[in-house]
PDB file of C-alpha atoms in Angstrom:
ATOM      1  CA  UNK A 166     202.605 132.641 110.535  1.00  0.00           C
ATOM      2  CA  UNK A 167     202.169 135.391 113.033  1.00  0.00           C
ATOM      3  CA  UNK A 168     198.855 137.037 113.429  1.00  0.00           C
ATOM      4  CA  UNK A 169     198.298 140.643 114.286  1.00  0.00           C
ATOM      5  CA  UNK A 170     195.782 141.509 116.862  1.00  0.00           C
ATOM      6  CA  UNK A 171     192.978 143.586 115.568  1.00  0.00           C
ATOM      7  CA  UNK A 172     192.394 146.826 117.369  1.00  0.00           C
ATOM      8  CA  UNK A 173     189.595 146.817 119.820  1.00  0.00           C
ATOM      9  CA  UNK A 174     186.388 148.182 118.367  1.00  0.00           C
ATOM     10  CA  UNK A 175     184.172 150.243 120.558  1.00  0.00           C
ATOM     11  CA  UNK A 176     181.108 148.370 121.656  1.00  0.00           C
ATOM     12  CA  UNK A 177     177.989 150.478 120.997  1.00  0.00           C
ATOM     13  CA  UNK A 178     175.799 151.170 123.924  1.00  0.00           C
ATOM     14  CA  UNK A 179     172.772 148.970 123.855  1.00  0.00           C
ATOM     15  CA  UNK A 180     169.573 150.871 123.626  1.00  0.00           C
ATOM     16  CA  UNK A 181     166.792 149.997 125.874  1.00  0.00           C
ATOM     17  CA  UNK A 182     164.995 147.130 124.267  1.00  0.00           C
ATOM     18  CA  UNK A 183     161.408 147.894 123.333  1.00  0.00           C
ATOM     19  CA  UNK A 184     158.643 145.937 124.864  1.00  0.00           C
ATOM     20  CA  UNK A 185     158.406 142.571 123.249  1.00  0.00           C
ATOM     21  CA  UNK A 186     155.758 142.491 120.525  1.00  0.00           C
ATOM     22  CA  UNK A 187     153.096 139.897 120.709  1.00  0.00           C
ATOM     23  CA  UNK A 188     154.222 136.752 119.028  1.00  0.00           C
ATOM     24  CA  UNK A 189     152.504 136.203 115.685  1.00  0.00           C
ATOM     25  CA  UNK A 190     150.404 133.037 115.600  1.00  0.00           C
ATOM     26  CA  UNK A 191     152.163 130.147 114.014  1.00  0.00           C
ATOM     27  CA  UNK A 192     150.810 129.394 110.551  1.00  0.00           C
ATOM     28  CA  UNK A 193     148.569 126.390 110.297  1.00  0.00           C
ATOM     29  CA  UNK A 194     150.405 123.362 109.010  1.00  0.00           C
ATOM     30  CA  UNK A 195     149.748 122.859 105.297  1.00  0.00           C
ATOM     31  CA  UNK A 196     149.161 119.408 104.051  1.00  0.00           C
ATOM     32  CA  UNK A 197     151.332 118.595 101.108  1.00  0.00           C
ATOM     33  CA  UNK A 198     149.967 117.298  97.809  1.00  0.00           C
ATOM     34  CA  UNK A 199     151.714 114.017  98.489  1.00  0.00           C
ATOM     35  CA  UNK A 200     150.008 113.661 101.856  1.00  0.00           C
ATOM     36  CA  UNK A 201     146.654 114.241 100.180  1.00  0.00           C
ATOM     37  CA  UNK A 202     147.369 111.527  97.665  1.00  0.00           C
ATOM     38  CA  UNK A 203     148.365 109.172 100.418  1.00  0.00           C
ATOM     39  CA  UNK A 204     145.211 109.975 102.336  1.00  0.00           C
ATOM     40  CA  UNK A 205     143.108 109.344  99.237  1.00  0.00           C
ATOM     41  CA  UNK A 206     144.884 106.032  98.700  1.00  0.00           C
ATOM     42  CA  UNK A 207     144.306 105.065 102.317  1.00  0.00           C
ATOM     43  CA  UNK A 208     140.579 105.797 101.998  1.00  0.00           C
ATOM     44  CA  UNK A 209     140.417 103.774  98.802  1.00  0.00           C
ATOM     45  CA  UNK A 210     142.196 100.839 100.446  1.00  0.00           C
ATOM     46  CA  UNK A 211     139.809 101.074 103.355  1.00  0.00           C
ATOM     47  CA  UNK A 212     136.807 100.916 101.031  1.00  0.00           C
ATOM     48  CA  UNK A 213     138.240  97.888  99.243  1.00  0.00           C
ATOM     49  CA  UNK A 214     138.964  96.147 102.539  1.00  0.00           C
ATOM     50  CA  UNK A 215     135.445  96.867 103.780  1.00  0.00           C
ATOM     51  CA  UNK A 216     133.906  95.559 100.567  1.00  0.00           C
ATOM     52  CA  UNK A 217     135.961  92.332 100.783  1.00  0.00           C
ATOM     53  CA  UNK A 218     134.943  91.842 104.394  1.00  0.00           C
ATOM     54  CA  UNK A 219     131.306  92.292 103.441  1.00  0.00           C
ATOM     55  CA  UNK A 220     131.566  89.650 100.745  1.00  0.00           C
ATOM     56  CA  UNK A 221     133.165  87.227 103.221  1.00  0.00           C
ATOM     57  CA  UNK A 222     130.396  87.786 105.768  1.00  0.00           C
ATOM     58  CA  UNK A 223     127.719  87.351 103.108  1.00  0.00           C
ATOM     59  CA  UNK A 224     129.383  84.177 101.786  1.00  0.00           C
ATOM     60  CA  UNK A 225     129.343  82.635 105.250  1.00  0.00           C
ATOM     61  CA  UNK A 226     125.601  83.080 105.712  1.00  0.00           C
ATOM     62  CA  UNK A 227     123.053  80.467 104.868  1.00  0.00           C
ATOM     63  CA  UNK A 228     121.107  81.263 101.683  1.00  0.00           C
ATOM     64  CA  UNK A 229     117.633  82.720 102.148  1.00  0.00           C
ATOM     65  CA  UNK A 230     114.680  80.688 101.033  1.00  0.00           C
ATOM     66  CA  UNK A 231     113.243  81.935  97.718  1.00  0.00           C
ATOM     67  CA  UNK A 232     109.535  82.767  97.522  1.00  0.00           C
ATOM     68  CA  UNK A 233     107.344  80.367  95.540  1.00  0.00           C
ATOM     69  CA  UNK A 234     107.158  81.041  91.827  1.00  0.00           C
ATOM     70  CA  UNK A 235     103.430  80.438  91.604  1.00  0.00           C
ATOM     71  CA  UNK A 236     101.230  83.430  92.392  1.00  0.00           C
ATOM     72  CA  UNK A 237      97.485  83.517  92.896  1.00  0.00           C
ATOM     73  CA  UNK A 238      95.639  84.364  89.706  1.00  0.00           C
ATOM     74  CA  UNK A 239      93.877  87.717  89.627  1.00  0.00           C
ATOM     75  CA  UNK A 240      90.294  87.949  88.480  1.00  0.00           C
ATOM     76  CA  UNK A 241      89.863  90.079  85.385  1.00  0.00           C
ATOM     77  CA  UNK A 242      86.969  92.436  84.839  1.00  0.00           C
ATOM     78  CA  UNK A 243      84.433  91.388  82.243  1.00  0.00           C
ATOM     79  CA  UNK A 244      82.486  93.445  79.759  1.00  0.00           C
ATOM     80  CA  UNK A 245      83.397  95.919  77.071  1.00  0.00           C
ATOM     81  CA  UNK A 246      85.867  98.732  77.739  1.00  0.00           C
ATOM     82  CA  UNK A 247      84.945 102.410  77.422  1.00  0.00           C
ATOM     83  CA  UNK A 248      84.312 103.660  73.928  1.00  0.00           C
ATOM     84  CA  UNK A 249      87.012 105.901  72.473  1.00  0.00           C
ATOM     85  CA  UNK A 250      86.399 109.628  72.697  1.00  0.00           C
ATOM     86  CA  UNK A 251      85.017 111.395  69.682  1.00  0.00           C
ATOM     87  CA  UNK A 252      86.996 114.124  67.968  1.00  0.00           C
ATOM     88  CA  UNK A 253      84.753 116.704  69.641  1.00  0.00           C
ATOM     89  CA  UNK A 254      85.502 115.253  73.107  1.00  0.00           C
ATOM     90  CA  UNK A 255      89.206 114.524  72.599  1.00  0.00           C
ATOM     91  CA  UNK A 256      90.944 117.874  73.082  1.00  0.00           C
ATOM     92  CA  UNK A 257      94.253 116.712  71.617  1.00  0.00           C
ATOM     93  CA  UNK A 258      92.594 115.345  68.480  1.00  0.00           C
ATOM     94  CA  UNK A 259      90.733 118.622  68.080  1.00  0.00           C
ATOM     95  CA  UNK A 260      93.774 120.897  68.371  1.00  0.00           C
ATOM     96  CA  UNK A 261      95.941 118.669  66.164  1.00  0.00           C
ATOM     97  CA  UNK A 262      93.448 118.976  63.317  1.00  0.00           C
ATOM     98  CA  UNK A 263      92.799 121.977  61.105  1.00  0.00           C
ATOM     99  CA  UNK A 264      93.537 124.912  63.386  1.00  0.00           C
ATOM    100  CA  UNK A 265      91.506 127.252  61.171  1.00  0.00           C
ATOM    101  CA  UNK A 266      88.319 125.365  62.071  1.00  0.00           C
ATOM    102  CA  UNK A 267      88.738 126.468  65.694  1.00  0.00           C
ATOM    103  CA  UNK A 268      88.516 130.150  64.764  1.00  0.00           C
ATOM    104  CA  UNK A 269      85.258 132.039  65.139  1.00  0.00           C
ATOM    105  CA  UNK A 270      83.127 132.163  62.021  1.00  0.00           C
ATOM    106  CA  UNK A 271      82.547 135.519  60.413  1.00  0.00           C
ATOM    107  CA  UNK A 272      79.221 136.959  61.649  1.00  0.00           C
ATOM    108  CA  UNK A 273      76.408 137.485  59.193  1.00  0.00           C
ATOM    109  CA  UNK A 274      76.332 140.931  57.646  1.00  0.00           C
ATOM    110  CA  UNK A 275      80.057 141.527  58.236  1.00  0.00           C
ATOM    111  CA  UNK A 276      82.593 142.344  55.535  1.00  0.00           C
ATOM    112  CA  UNK A 277      86.052 141.018  54.809  1.00  0.00           C
ATOM    113  CA  UNK A 278      88.872 142.733  56.663  1.00  0.00           C
ATOM    114  CA  UNK A 279      91.489 143.869  54.123  1.00  0.00           C
ATOM    115  CA  UNK A 280      94.145 144.034  56.864  1.00  0.00           C
ATOM    116  CA  UNK A 281      94.202 140.211  57.065  1.00  0.00           C
ATOM    117  CA  UNK A 282      97.250 139.359  54.955  1.00  0.00           C
ATOM    118  CA  UNK A 283      96.479 135.692  54.385  1.00  0.00           C
ATOM    119  CA  UNK A 284      94.671 134.093  51.477  1.00  0.00           C
ATOM    120  CA  UNK A 285      94.024 130.729  53.147  1.00  0.00           C
ATOM    121  CA  UNK A 286      93.837 131.600  56.856  1.00  0.00           C
ATOM    122  CA  UNK A 287      97.341 130.335  57.712  1.00  0.00           C
ATOM    123  CA  UNK A 288     100.304 132.334  59.025  1.00  0.00           C
ATOM    124  CA  UNK A 289     103.730 130.738  58.739  1.00  0.00           C
ATOM    125  CA  UNK A 290     106.612 131.696  61.020  1.00  0.00           C
ATOM    126  CA  UNK A 291     107.851 134.538  58.802  1.00  0.00           C
ATOM    127  CA  UNK A 292     104.389 135.996  58.218  1.00  0.00           C
ATOM    128  CA  UNK A 293     103.573 135.960  61.925  1.00  0.00           C
ATOM    129  CA  UNK A 294     106.921 137.541  62.829  1.00  0.00           C
ATOM    130  CA  UNK A 295     106.188 140.379  60.371  1.00  0.00           C
ATOM    131  CA  UNK A 296     103.291 141.445  62.606  1.00  0.00           C
ATOM    132  CA  UNK A 297     105.774 142.566  65.278  1.00  0.00           C
ATOM    133  CA  UNK A 298     107.552 145.915  65.437  1.00  0.00           C
ATOM    134  CA  UNK A 299     110.928 144.155  65.156  1.00  0.00           C
ATOM    135  CA  UNK A 300     110.339 141.137  62.887  1.00  0.00           C
ATOM    136  CA  UNK A 301     113.932 139.855  63.037  1.00  0.00           C
ATOM    137  CA  UNK A 302     113.947 139.712  66.828  1.00  0.00           C
ATOM    138  CA  UNK A 303     110.462 138.215  66.840  1.00  0.00           C
ATOM    139  CA  UNK A 304     111.525 135.512  64.376  1.00  0.00           C
ATOM    140  CA  UNK A 305     114.418 134.418  66.597  1.00  0.00           C
ATOM    141  CA  UNK A 306     112.242 134.462  69.715  1.00  0.00           C
ATOM    142  CA  UNK A 307     109.505 132.421  68.062  1.00  0.00           C
ATOM    143  CA  UNK A 308     112.017 129.782  66.966  1.00  0.00           C
ATOM    144  CA  UNK A 309     113.232 129.542  70.566  1.00  0.00           C
ATOM    145  CA  UNK A 310     109.639 129.368  71.799  1.00  0.00           C
ATOM    146  CA  UNK A 311     108.979 126.318  69.566  1.00  0.00           C
ATOM    147  CA  UNK A 312     106.462 127.996  67.273  1.00  0.00           C
ATOM    148  CA  UNK A 313     104.415 125.366  65.435  1.00  0.00           C
ATOM    149  CA  UNK A 314     101.765 127.171  63.365  1.00  0.00           C
ATOM    150  CA  UNK A 315      99.246 130.008  63.433  1.00  0.00           C
ATOM    151  CA  UNK A 316      95.811 130.685  61.972  1.00  0.00           C
ATOM    152  CA  UNK A 317      94.072 134.034  61.457  1.00  0.00           C
ATOM    153  CA  UNK A 318      90.646 135.422  60.680  1.00  0.00           C
ATOM    154  CA  UNK A 319      88.918 138.793  60.814  1.00  0.00           C
ATOM    155  CA  UNK A 320      86.095 140.945  59.543  1.00  0.00           C
ATOM    156  CA  UNK A 321      84.549 144.451  59.614  1.00  0.00           C
ATOM    157  CA  UNK A 322      81.273 144.932  61.453  1.00  0.00           C
ATOM    158  CA  UNK A 323      79.051 147.810  62.541  1.00  0.00           C
ATOM    159  CA  UNK A 324      80.505 150.445  60.291  1.00  0.00           C
ATOM    160  CA  UNK A 325      84.206 150.760  60.961  1.00  0.00           C
ATOM    161  CA  UNK A 326      84.750 148.219  63.759  1.00  0.00           C
ATOM    162  CA  UNK A 327      87.516 145.850  62.669  1.00  0.00           C
ATOM    163  CA  UNK A 328      88.115 142.483  64.324  1.00  0.00           C
ATOM    164  CA  UNK A 329      91.208 140.311  64.006  1.00  0.00           C
ATOM    165  CA  UNK A 330      91.726 136.965  65.785  1.00  0.00           C
ATOM    166  CA  UNK A 331      94.843 134.806  65.770  1.00  0.00           C
ATOM    167  CA  UNK A 332      95.494 131.348  67.189  1.00  0.00           C
ATOM    168  CA  UNK A 333      99.174 130.525  67.726  1.00  0.00           C
ATOM    169  CA  UNK A 334     100.121 126.945  68.511  1.00  0.00           C
ATOM    170  CA  UNK A 335     103.436 125.880  70.081  1.00  0.00           C
ATOM    171  CA  UNK A 336     105.096 122.474  70.349  1.00  0.00           C
ATOM    172  CA  UNK A 337     105.813 122.970  74.081  1.00  0.00           C
ATOM    173  CA  UNK A 338     108.541 120.352  74.380  1.00  0.00           C
ATOM    174  CA  UNK A 339     110.829 122.459  76.570  1.00  0.00           C
ATOM    175  CA  UNK A 340     108.495 125.097  78.078  1.00  0.00           C
ATOM    176  CA  UNK A 341     104.896 126.295  78.388  1.00  0.00           C
ATOM    177  CA  UNK A 342     105.261 128.764  75.536  1.00  0.00           C
ATOM    178  CA  UNK A 343     101.550 129.488  75.042  1.00  0.00           C
ATOM    179  CA  UNK A 344     101.117 130.546  78.661  1.00  0.00           C
ATOM    180  CA  UNK A 345     104.323 132.606  78.613  1.00  0.00           C
ATOM    181  CA  UNK A 346     103.279 134.378  75.394  1.00  0.00           C
ATOM    182  CA  UNK A 347      99.926 135.352  76.911  1.00  0.00           C
ATOM    183  CA  UNK A 348     101.567 136.666  80.082  1.00  0.00           C
ATOM    184  CA  UNK A 349     103.925 138.803  77.977  1.00  0.00           C
ATOM    185  CA  UNK A 350     101.069 140.187  75.866  1.00  0.00           C
ATOM    186  CA  UNK A 351      99.080 141.046  78.966  1.00  0.00           C
ATOM    187  CA  UNK A 352     102.003 142.953  80.465  1.00  0.00           C
ATOM    188  CA  UNK A 353     102.356 145.033  77.284  1.00  0.00           C
ATOM    189  CA  UNK A 354      98.620 145.692  77.063  1.00  0.00           C
ATOM    190  CA  UNK A 355      98.528 147.780  80.241  1.00  0.00           C
ATOM    191  CA  UNK A 356     100.687 150.716  79.168  1.00  0.00           C
ATOM    192  CA  UNK A 357      99.000 153.671  80.840  1.00  0.00           C
ATOM    193  CA  UNK A 358      96.265 154.748  83.216  1.00  0.00           C
ATOM    194  CA  UNK A 359      93.722 154.910  80.384  1.00  0.00           C
ATOM    195  CA  UNK A 360      93.482 151.128  79.956  1.00  0.00           C
ATOM    196  CA  UNK A 361      90.834 149.050  81.679  1.00  0.00           C
ATOM    197  CA  UNK A 362      90.882 145.252  81.997  1.00  0.00           C
ATOM    198  CA  UNK A 363      88.478 142.439  82.843  1.00  0.00           C
ATOM    199  CA  UNK A 364      88.777 138.633  83.027  1.00  0.00           C
ATOM    200  CA  UNK A 365      87.515 136.552  80.121  1.00  0.00           C
ATOM    201  CA  UNK A 366      84.712 134.281  81.355  1.00  0.00           C
ATOM    202  CA  UNK A 367      85.557 130.594  81.331  1.00  0.00           C
ATOM    203  CA  UNK A 368      89.339 131.090  81.353  1.00  0.00           C
ATOM    204  CA  UNK A 369      91.743 130.929  84.252  1.00  0.00           C
ATOM    205  CA  UNK A 370      94.144 133.724  83.319  1.00  0.00           C
ATOM    206  CA  UNK A 371      92.548 135.239  80.221  1.00  0.00           C
ATOM    207  CA  UNK A 372      91.956 139.003  80.172  1.00  0.00           C
ATOM    208  CA  UNK A 373      90.663 141.597  77.750  1.00  0.00           C
ATOM    209  CA  UNK A 374      91.691 145.245  77.695  1.00  0.00           C
ATOM    210  CA  UNK A 375      89.962 148.391  76.461  1.00  0.00           C
ATOM    211  CA  UNK A 376      92.049 151.471  75.750  1.00  0.00           C
ATOM    212  CA  UNK A 377      90.011 154.612  76.398  1.00  0.00           C
ATOM    213  CA  UNK A 378      92.287 156.835  74.308  1.00  0.00           C
ATOM    214  CA  UNK A 379      93.280 156.345  70.665  1.00  0.00           C
ATOM    215  CA  UNK A 380      96.565 154.446  70.433  1.00  0.00           C
ATOM    216  CA  UNK A 381      97.274 154.849  66.716  1.00  0.00           C
ATOM    217  CA  UNK A 382      96.026 158.006  65.057  1.00  0.00           C
ATOM    218  CA  UNK A 383      92.314 158.310  65.689  1.00  0.00           C
ATOM    219  CA  UNK A 384      91.666 154.592  66.209  1.00  0.00           C
ATOM    220  CA  UNK A 385      90.457 153.254  69.539  1.00  0.00           C
ATOM    221  CA  UNK A 386      91.637 149.746  70.317  1.00  0.00           C
ATOM    222  CA  UNK A 387      90.782 146.789  72.504  1.00  0.00           C
ATOM    223  CA  UNK A 388      92.534 143.455  72.823  1.00  0.00           C
ATOM    224  CA  UNK A 389      92.126 140.056  74.467  1.00  0.00           C
ATOM    225  CA  UNK A 390      94.703 137.432  75.419  1.00  0.00           C
ATOM    226  CA  UNK A 391      94.147 133.903  76.721  1.00  0.00           C
ATOM    227  CA  UNK A 392      95.485 130.385  76.234  1.00  0.00           C
ATOM    228  CA  UNK A 393      94.304 126.797  76.470  1.00  0.00           C
ATOM    229  CA  UNK A 394      96.840 123.990  76.377  1.00  0.00           C
ATOM    230  CA  UNK A 395      99.391 124.707  73.658  1.00  0.00           C
ATOM    231  CA  UNK A 396      97.346 127.411  71.878  1.00  0.00           C
ATOM    232  CA  UNK A 397      97.528 131.137  72.588  1.00  0.00           C
ATOM    233  CA  UNK A 398      94.671 133.384  71.466  1.00  0.00           C
ATOM    234  CA  UNK A 399      95.129 137.018  70.409  1.00  0.00           C
ATOM    235  CA  UNK A 400      92.200 139.266  69.574  1.00  0.00           C
ATOM    236  CA  UNK A 401      92.308 142.871  68.362  1.00  0.00           C
ATOM    237  CA  UNK A 402      89.336 145.188  67.913  1.00  0.00           C
ATOM    238  CA  UNK A 403      89.665 148.690  66.463  1.00  0.00           C
ATOM    239  CA  UNK A 404      87.135 151.427  65.819  1.00  0.00           C
ATOM    240  CA  UNK A 405      86.931 155.150  65.171  1.00  0.00           C
ATOM    241  CA  UNK A 406      84.967 155.494  68.418  1.00  0.00           C
ATOM    242  CA  UNK A 407      85.507 153.898  71.861  1.00  0.00           C
ATOM    243  CA  UNK A 408      85.123 150.106  71.779  1.00  0.00           C
ATOM    244  CA  UNK A 409      82.358 148.540  73.852  1.00  0.00           C
ATOM    245  CA  UNK A 410      83.782 146.215  76.561  1.00  0.00           C
ATOM    246  CA  UNK A 411      80.685 144.029  76.301  1.00  0.00           C
ATOM    247  CA  UNK A 412      81.392 143.275  72.621  1.00  0.00           C
ATOM    248  CA  UNK A 413      85.029 142.365  73.309  1.00  0.00           C
ATOM    249  CA  UNK A 414      84.014 140.150  76.225  1.00  0.00           C
ATOM    250  CA  UNK A 415      81.480 138.290  74.098  1.00  0.00           C
ATOM    251  CA  UNK A 416      83.908 137.727  71.208  1.00  0.00           C
ATOM    252  CA  UNK A 417      86.713 136.531  73.510  1.00  0.00           C
ATOM    253  CA  UNK A 418      84.402 134.208  75.465  1.00  0.00           C
ATOM    254  CA  UNK A 419      82.969 132.694  72.276  1.00  0.00           C
ATOM    255  CA  UNK A 420      86.441 132.165  70.793  1.00  0.00           C
ATOM    256  CA  UNK A 421      87.811 130.432  73.892  1.00  0.00           C
ATOM    257  CA  UNK A 422      84.796 128.130  74.032  1.00  0.00           C
ATOM    258  CA  UNK A 423      85.861 126.701  70.654  1.00  0.00           C
ATOM    259  CA  UNK A 424      89.284 125.614  71.983  1.00  0.00           C
TER     260      UNK A 424
END
């Protein structure tokens, strides 16, 4: 078969070649999944081989001499052991008893406080949560804080001065709930420049606060917050005239001394 010659095609003029660009760095070699598996297998085989070699070396050694089984007898102390603590000295026995007995007694000449919504001095979880502005949120928070029980007392003294004291006990399995509750209450107590605070004598972190302006209507308020162990103490004092800091300090100190 004859072939026809193709016509010559014009060769385009070659443009001046630009300056060679810098060569891009070669990509780092990627290790395949199979190589990783092989490497892992090699490490495992090396560990097995090392373990076997260790057993062989240990088997070739002479056994160590065991220490004698007999030990010198220890002299025991003689005499009677310490007497068990009384309920008054044993803090745990005291706080696990009737929590209401740790509350301050009503002073002589005082009257019952009608704001205390408890017939027997106890506050269950629901009743205590109702004392908050948002009871539903408080209920959930108290469950998470391992609320155990609460006791309450109060009275009216010196005309219109109302006193209310609560003891809230927590289980404290997961956290220091009593301490955390007191720290939260203290942070809410200082809400403006018209609040003064002092430490409660005999407590590490306890404080009481006096609000120099009425906070609800025409009522002046003061409050105290402290804790001891698994019990948090809340105290509220209200009056139609400014509350004396000395009276709040004395009530808070006396209450904490009972815990």
